[in-house]
Coordinates of C-alpha atoms and ligand atoms in Angstrom, one line a residue:
M1 CA 69.3 63.2 118.6
E2 CA 70.7 64.4 121.9
F3 CA 74.4 63.7 122.3
E4 CA 76.1 64.6 125.5
I5 CA 79.7 63.7 126.6
L6 CA 79.7 62.6 130.2
A7 CA 83.4 61.8 130.8
R8 CA 86.7 61.9 129.1
C9 CA 89.8 59.8 129.7
P10 CA 92.6 62.2 130.8
T11 CA 95.2 60.2 129.0
T12 CA 93.7 58.7 125.8
K13 CA 91.0 60.2 123.4
A14 CA 88.4 57.9 124.9
R15 CA 85.1 59.4 126.0
V16 CA 81.8 58.2 127.5
S17 CA 78.6 59.8 126.1
R18 CA 74.9 59.5 126.1
M19 CA 73.1 59.3 122.8
K20 CA 69.3 59.8 123.0
L21 CA 67.4 58.6 120.0
A22 CA 63.6 58.1 119.3
H23 CA 63.7 54.6 120.9
G24 CA 65.7 55.4 124.0
V25 CA 69.1 56.2 125.4
T26 CA 72.2 54.3 124.4
A27 CA 75.4 54.7 126.4
L28 CA 78.6 55.0 124.3
P29 CA 81.1 53.6 123.5
T30 CA 79.0 50.6 122.4
F31 CA 79.2 47.6 120.2
M32 CA 76.2 47.1 117.8
P33 CA 75.2 43.5 117.0
V34 CA 74.2 42.9 113.4
A35 CA 70.7 41.7 112.7
T36 CA 71.1 41.2 108.9
Q37 CA 67.6 40.0 108.1
A38 CA 65.9 41.9 110.9
A39 CA 67.0 39.1 113.3
I40 CA 70.3 38.4 115.0
K41 CA 71.0 34.9 113.8
G42 CA 69.9 32.4 116.5
L43 CA 68.1 34.9 118.8
T44 CA 64.7 36.5 119.1
A45 CA 64.3 40.2 119.6
Q46 CA 63.1 39.5 123.2
Q47 CA 66.3 37.5 123.9
V48 CA 68.5 40.3 122.5
E49 CA 66.6 42.8 124.7
A50 CA 67.0 40.6 127.8
L51 CA 70.8 40.7 127.2
G52 CA 70.6 44.5 127.9
I53 CA 71.3 45.4 124.3
N54 CA 69.5 48.5 123.1
L55 CA 71.0 49.4 119.7
I56 CA 71.3 46.9 116.8
L57 CA 71.9 47.2 113.1
N58 CA 69.7 46.0 110.2
N59 CA 70.9 45.6 106.6
T60 CA 69.0 47.8 104.1
Y61 CA 70.0 45.7 101.1
H62 CA 68.6 42.5 102.6
L63 CA 65.4 44.1 104.0
N64 CA 64.8 45.8 100.6
L65 CA 64.9 42.4 98.8
R66 CA 63.0 40.5 101.5
P67 CA 60.5 41.2 103.0
G68 CA 60.6 44.3 100.7
M69 CA 59.3 47.8 101.2
K70 CA 55.6 47.1 100.6
I71 CA 55.5 44.8 103.6
L72 CA 57.7 47.0 105.8
K73 CA 55.4 50.0 105.0
E74 CA 52.3 47.9 105.9
A75 CA 54.0 46.9 109.1
G76 CA 54.7 50.5 110.0
G77 CA 58.5 50.1 109.8
A78 CA 61.2 47.7 110.8
H79 CA 60.8 48.3 114.6
R80 CA 57.3 46.9 114.5
F81 CA 58.0 44.3 111.9
Q82 CA 60.7 42.7 114.1
G83 CA 59.2 43.4 117.5
W84 CA 62.1 45.6 118.5
N85 CA 61.3 48.7 120.6
H86 CA 64.8 49.9 121.0
N87 CA 67.3 51.8 118.8
L88 CA 68.1 50.7 115.3
L89 CA 70.7 51.7 112.8
T90 CA 70.5 50.8 109.1
D91 CA 73.4 50.9 106.6
S92 CA 72.8 52.4 103.2
G93 CA 72.8 49.1 101.3
G94 CA 75.8 50.2 99.2
F95 CA 78.3 47.8 100.7
Q96 CA 76.2 44.6 100.3
L97 CA 75.2 45.7 96.8
V98 CA 78.8 45.9 95.7
S99 CA 80.0 42.8 97.6
L100 CA 77.0 40.5 96.9
S101 CA 75.5 41.4 93.6
K102 CA 77.1 39.7 90.6
F103 CA 76.6 42.8 88.5
T104 CA 77.1 46.3 89.9
K105 CA 78.1 49.3 87.9
I106 CA 78.7 52.6 89.7
T107 CA 77.6 55.7 87.8
E108 CA 77.2 59.3 89.0
E109 CA 73.4 58.7 89.2
G110 CA 73.8 55.7 91.6
A111 CA 74.7 52.0 91.7
L112 CA 73.2 49.8 88.9
F113 CA 72.8 46.2 90.1
S114 CA 71.0 43.0 89.2
S115 CA 68.6 41.4 91.6
P116 CA 70.0 38.1 93.0
F117 CA 66.5 36.7 92.6
D118 CA 65.4 37.5 89.1
G119 CA 68.4 39.3 87.6
E120 CA 66.4 42.4 87.0
L121 CA 68.5 45.6 86.7
T122 CA 67.8 48.1 89.4
M123 CA 69.4 51.5 90.2
L124 CA 70.1 52.4 93.8
T125 CA 70.5 56.1 94.0
P126 CA 71.3 58.2 97.1
E127 CA 67.6 59.4 97.1
E128 CA 66.3 55.8 96.8
S129 CA 68.6 54.7 99.7
M130 CA 67.1 57.5 101.8
A131 CA 63.6 56.5 100.8
I132 CA 64.2 52.9 101.7
Q133 CA 65.7 53.8 105.0
H134 CA 62.8 56.2 105.7
T135 CA 60.4 53.3 105.2
I136 CA 62.4 51.0 107.4
G137 CA 62.4 53.9 110.0
A138 CA 65.7 53.3 111.8
D139 CA 66.8 55.8 114.3
I140 CA 70.2 56.2 112.6
I141 CA 70.4 56.0 108.8
M142 CA 73.6 56.0 106.7
Q143 CA 74.3 57.9 103.6
L144 CA 74.9 56.0 100.4
D145 CA 78.6 55.9 99.7
D146 CA 80.7 54.8 96.8
V147 CA 82.5 51.8 98.4
V148 CA 85.8 50.5 97.3
S149 CA 87.9 47.8 98.9
S150 CA 90.6 49.1 101.3
L151 CA 93.1 47.2 99.1
T152 CA 92.1 49.3 96.0
T153 CA 94.8 51.8 94.9
G154 CA 95.1 54.5 92.2
P155 CA 92.6 57.1 90.9
R156 CA 89.5 55.0 91.7
V157 CA 90.0 55.7 95.5
G158 CA 89.8 59.5 95.0
E159 CA 87.0 59.2 92.5
A160 CA 84.9 57.2 95.1
M161 CA 85.7 59.6 97.9
W162 CA 84.6 62.7 95.9
R163 CA 81.5 60.9 94.7
T164 CA 80.7 59.9 98.3
I165 CA 80.7 63.6 99.2
R166 CA 78.4 64.5 96.2
W167 CA 76.1 61.6 97.2
L168 CA 76.1 62.9 100.8
D169 CA 74.7 66.2 99.5
R170 CA 72.0 64.3 97.7
C171 CA 71.2 62.2 100.8
I172 CA 71.1 65.4 103.0
E173 CA 68.6 67.0 100.5
A174 CA 66.4 63.9 100.3
H175 CA 66.5 63.5 104.1
E176 CA 65.6 67.1 104.9
Q177 CA 62.8 67.0 102.4
S178 CA 61.3 63.9 104.0
G179 CA 60.4 65.8 107.2
K180 CA 61.9 62.9 109.3
T181 CA 65.0 64.7 110.5
D182 CA 63.5 64.9 114.1
V183 CA 63.2 61.1 114.4
Q184 CA 65.8 59.7 112.0
N185 CA 69.4 60.8 112.1
L186 CA 71.7 60.8 109.1
F187 CA 75.3 59.9 109.4
A188 CA 78.0 60.8 106.8
I189 CA 80.7 58.2 105.9
V190 CA 84.3 59.4 105.7
Q191 CA 86.0 57.7 102.8
G192 CA 89.4 58.1 101.1
G193 CA 91.0 54.7 101.4
L194 CA 94.4 54.4 103.1
D195 CA 95.5 57.8 101.6
P196 CA 96.0 60.4 104.4
D197 CA 95.6 63.3 101.9
L198 CA 92.3 62.0 100.5
R199 CA 91.0 61.3 104.0
D200 CA 91.9 64.9 105.0
Q201 CA 90.1 66.3 102.0
C202 CA 87.0 64.1 102.7
L203 CA 87.1 65.2 106.4
E204 CA 87.3 68.8 105.5
E205 CA 84.3 68.6 103.1
M206 CA 82.2 66.6 105.5
I207 CA 82.9 68.7 108.5
K208 CA 81.6 71.7 106.5
R209 CA 78.3 69.9 106.5
R210 CA 78.2 69.3 110.2
D211 CA 75.0 71.3 110.8
R212 CA 73.2 69.0 108.5
V213 CA 74.4 65.6 109.7
A214 CA 73.9 64.0 113.1
G215 CA 77.1 61.9 113.2
Y216 CA 80.0 60.5 111.3
A217 CA 81.2 57.0 110.3
I218 CA 84.7 56.0 109.3
G219 CA 84.2 53.7 106.3
G220 CA 86.4 51.9 103.8
L221 CA 88.4 49.9 106.4
S222 CA 88.4 46.4 107.7
G223 CA 88.9 45.0 104.2
G224 CA 92.2 43.2 104.8
E225 CA 94.5 46.3 105.0
E226 CA 97.6 46.3 107.3
K227 CA 96.5 46.9 110.8
D228 CA 99.3 49.4 111.3
V229 CA 97.7 51.5 108.5
F230 CA 94.2 50.8 109.8
W231 CA 94.7 52.4 113.2
R232 CA 96.5 55.5 111.7
V233 CA 93.4 56.2 109.5
I234 CA 91.1 55.8 112.5
K235 CA 93.2 58.1 114.5
Q236 CA 93.4 60.7 111.7
C237 CA 89.6 60.7 111.3
A238 CA 88.8 60.6 115.0
D239 CA 91.2 63.5 115.8
K240 CA 89.5 65.7 113.2
L241 CA 85.8 64.8 113.4
P242 CA 83.7 67.2 115.5
D243 CA 83.9 66.5 119.2
D244 CA 80.1 67.0 119.6
R245 CA 79.1 64.2 117.2
P246 CA 79.1 60.4 117.6
R247 CA 81.9 58.6 115.7
Y248 CA 81.1 55.2 114.3
S249 CA 83.9 52.9 113.0
M250 CA 82.3 50.4 110.6
G251 CA 83.0 46.7 110.6
I252 CA 85.1 46.4 113.8
G253 CA 84.4 43.5 116.2
F254 CA 87.5 41.9 117.6
A255 CA 87.9 43.0 121.3
E256 CA 91.4 44.4 120.9
D257 CA 90.3 46.4 117.8
L258 CA 87.3 47.8 119.7
L259 CA 89.4 48.9 122.6
V260 CA 92.1 50.5 120.4
C261 CA 89.3 52.3 118.5
V262 CA 87.7 53.5 121.8
A263 CA 91.1 54.8 123.0
L264 CA 91.5 56.7 119.7
G265 CA 88.1 58.4 120.2
V266 CA 85.6 56.1 118.5
D267 CA 82.1 55.7 120.1
M268 CA 80.3 53.0 118.0
A269 CA 81.2 49.9 116.1
D270 CA 79.5 46.9 114.5
C271 CA 80.5 43.5 113.1
V272 CA 79.1 40.1 112.4
F273 CA 82.2 38.5 114.0
P274 CA 80.9 37.7 117.5
T275 CA 77.7 36.1 116.3
R276 CA 79.3 34.3 113.3
T277 CA 82.2 32.9 115.3
A278 CA 79.6 31.6 117.8
R279 CA 78.0 29.6 115.1
F280 CA 81.3 28.0 114.4
G281 CA 81.8 27.0 118.0
V282 CA 83.9 29.8 119.4
A283 CA 83.2 31.5 122.7
L284 CA 84.8 34.8 123.4
T285 CA 86.3 35.2 126.8
F286 CA 88.6 37.7 128.7
N287 CA 91.3 35.0 128.4
G288 CA 91.0 34.9 124.6
P289 CA 88.7 33.0 122.2
M290 CA 87.8 29.4 123.3
N291 CA 87.2 26.9 120.5
L292 CA 84.7 24.5 121.9
R293 CA 85.2 22.0 119.1
S294 CA 88.5 21.2 120.7
A295 CA 88.6 17.7 122.4
K296 CA 90.1 19.3 125.6
Y297 CA 86.6 20.5 126.6
A298 CA 85.0 17.0 126.4
S299 CA 85.2 16.6 130.2
D300 CA 85.4 20.2 131.3
F301 CA 82.4 20.9 133.5
K302 CA 83.0 24.6 134.1
P303 CA 80.8 27.2 132.4
I304 CA 82.4 29.2 129.6
T305 CA 83.3 32.0 132.0
E306 CA 82.8 31.9 135.7
G307 CA 80.7 34.8 136.9
C308 CA 79.5 35.7 133.3
P309 CA 76.0 37.1 133.6
C310 CA 74.9 35.7 130.2
P311 CA 72.0 33.1 130.3
T312 CA 74.4 30.3 129.1
C313 CA 76.9 30.7 131.8
S314 CA 74.5 31.6 134.6
D315 CA 72.4 28.5 133.7
G316 CA 75.5 26.4 134.4
T317 CA 75.8 25.0 130.9
T318 CA 79.1 23.2 130.9
R319 CA 81.9 23.5 128.3
A320 CA 81.6 19.7 128.0
M321 CA 78.0 20.0 127.0
L322 CA 78.7 22.7 124.5
H323 CA 81.6 20.6 123.1
H324 CA 79.2 17.7 122.8
I325 CA 76.5 19.5 120.7
V326 CA 78.7 22.2 119.1
A327 CA 78.5 21.1 115.5
L328 CA 75.3 19.1 115.8
E329 CA 72.6 21.2 117.5
T330 CA 71.4 24.7 116.9
A331 CA 71.1 25.1 120.7
A332 CA 74.9 25.4 120.8
A333 CA 74.9 28.3 118.3
H334 CA 72.1 29.9 120.3
A335 CA 74.0 29.5 123.6
L336 CA 77.3 30.8 122.3
T337 CA 75.7 33.7 120.5
Q338 CA 74.1 34.9 123.7
H339 CA 77.4 34.5 125.6
N340 CA 79.4 36.3 122.8
L341 CA 77.1 39.3 122.7
V342 CA 77.3 39.6 126.4
F343 CA 81.1 39.4 126.2
Q344 CA 81.1 42.3 123.7
A345 CA 78.8 44.3 125.9
R346 CA 81.1 43.6 128.9
V347 CA 84.2 44.7 127.1
M348 CA 82.5 48.0 126.1
G349 CA 80.7 48.4 129.4
G350 CA 84.0 47.9 131.3
A351 CA 85.6 50.5 129.1
R352 CA 82.8 53.0 129.9
D353 CA 83.1 52.3 133.6
A354 CA 86.9 52.7 133.5
I355 CA 86.7 56.0 131.5
M356 CA 84.1 57.3 134.0
A357 CA 86.4 56.3 136.9
G358 CA 89.6 57.7 135.3
T359 CA 91.2 54.2 135.1
F360 CA 90.9 53.5 131.4
P361 CA 94.7 53.1 130.8
Q362 CA 94.8 50.5 133.5
Y363 CA 91.8 48.8 132.1
L364 CA 93.5 48.5 128.7
K365 CA 96.7 47.0 130.3
T366 CA 94.7 44.5 132.4
F367 CA 92.6 43.5 129.4
F368 CA 95.6 42.9 127.1
A369 CA 97.5 41.0 129.9
N370 CA 94.5 38.6 130.4
Y371 CA 93.4 38.4 126.8
F372 CA 96.8 37.7 125.2
G373 CA 98.6 36.1 128.2
D374 CA 102.0 34.9 127.0
D375 CA 101.0 34.6 123.3
G376 CA 102.2 38.1 122.8
Y377 CA 100.7 41.5 121.9
P378 CA 99.9 42.5 118.4
E379 CA 102.5 45.2 117.5
W380 CA 99.9 47.5 115.9
C381 CA 97.9 47.6 119.2
V382 CA 101.1 48.6 121.1
N383 CA 101.9 51.3 118.5
A384 CA 98.3 52.6 118.4
L385 CA 97.9 52.8 122.2
R386 CA 101.4 54.5 122.6
S387 CA 100.1 57.2 120.2
V388 CA 97.5 58.1 122.8
G389 CA 99.8 57.8 125.9
V390 CA 99.3 54.2 127.0
D391 CA 102.3 51.9 127.0
L392 CA 101.1 48.3 127.2
L393 CA 104.7 47.2 127.8
E394 CA 105.2 49.3 131.0
D395 CA 104.1 46.5 133.3
R396 CA 105.1 43.7 131.0
P397 CA 108.5 44.7 129.4
N398 CA 109.3 41.1 128.4
V399 CA 106.1 40.2 126.6
K400 CA 106.4 39.0 123.0
I401 CA 105.5 41.5 120.3
I402 CA 103.8 39.9 117.3
P403 CA 104.2 41.9 114.0
G404 CA 101.5 42.1 111.3
Q405 CA 97.9 41.2 112.3
G406 CA 98.9 39.8 115.6
V407 CA 98.3 36.4 117.2
K408 CA 97.1 33.7 114.7
W409 CA 94.2 32.5 116.7
D410 CA 91.8 30.0 115.4
R411 CA 88.8 32.3 115.5
A412 CA 87.0 29.5 113.7
E413 CA 86.2 30.8 110.3
P414 CA 85.9 27.7 108.1
Ligands
LIG1 ZN1 78.5 33.7 129.4

């Protein structure tokens, strides 16, 4: 991997960088769409490519179950299997294993789980996770970590954090022995729950291994914790992680979360949110989410967003048409998925342009003013951005401040 910082925001911790991997250059900060089963739901690889996206995420757990490693080996890896000639990141499989398997027992050796198909007990070890990811052949691979919910408290959080460090060492050994370090890049995952001391200890240990890892992820968040705690953990990690390595915040997808994370120094994020919410009829726009199931769009003949370069908006597909087919035809999910991925790319592309131009604080203020309008700003966003020198209230002193998670939008999860 080549990683080069091109510009820094003089106010916040945001930076623009260039990450060169075996399948091309990706500009950071970026949002990575999730192609769980080697496909972004509703889109072909060629359609994703046509949207200008060049880094996506595959789920190791799902690919290991189906099509399985035998077929991926025969295909020559996941790039060839899915017809994707750009950059690819795979998770370690640990998170899905714990959240989806009915039986999972964590031991020092690895995670023991039962297959959802035949119930057979299987052990996923750090070495096995590396071997699977080597077969998949992603450009960025993640260490196996011991995952606990961000709502877990007590000694289990520390136990999982220390085990994650020991598993990182085993992943590093297995990866270095594979001879694939020049084409596949291993990322460590910082754990430690919501406890600042545990996070500090984890950071210290993982930074000691900086010469043997290509980048760092911040894990164990986005599990329902208070947002005011969430951003403080992100800031603590981003402040301490090595400046010359990419930083990946896992499971972040709401536009305001992305921009706050970028301001705190995060370079990469992934989430199923934009594609999932599309399938439930919600278009993401710079004026906030638009639920096309609402009757108010029945005779609205504008595109979702005037001037949006996505195929749906530039084809002139009307809101009325989308409303008409939204719960009935897969074409609606397809159209909204393309629009939403372009929206995410525009939010991040706009951030990169603004950082390069030295206008990122103004970009944030304009984005929040348009996105939240008079609904009010989430208090945690105001606090987080103040911590890096941007006062969202400077131009809008009378805007409402919403405590907790922020505006209760219908983001259309059923
Ligand atoms: Zn569009």
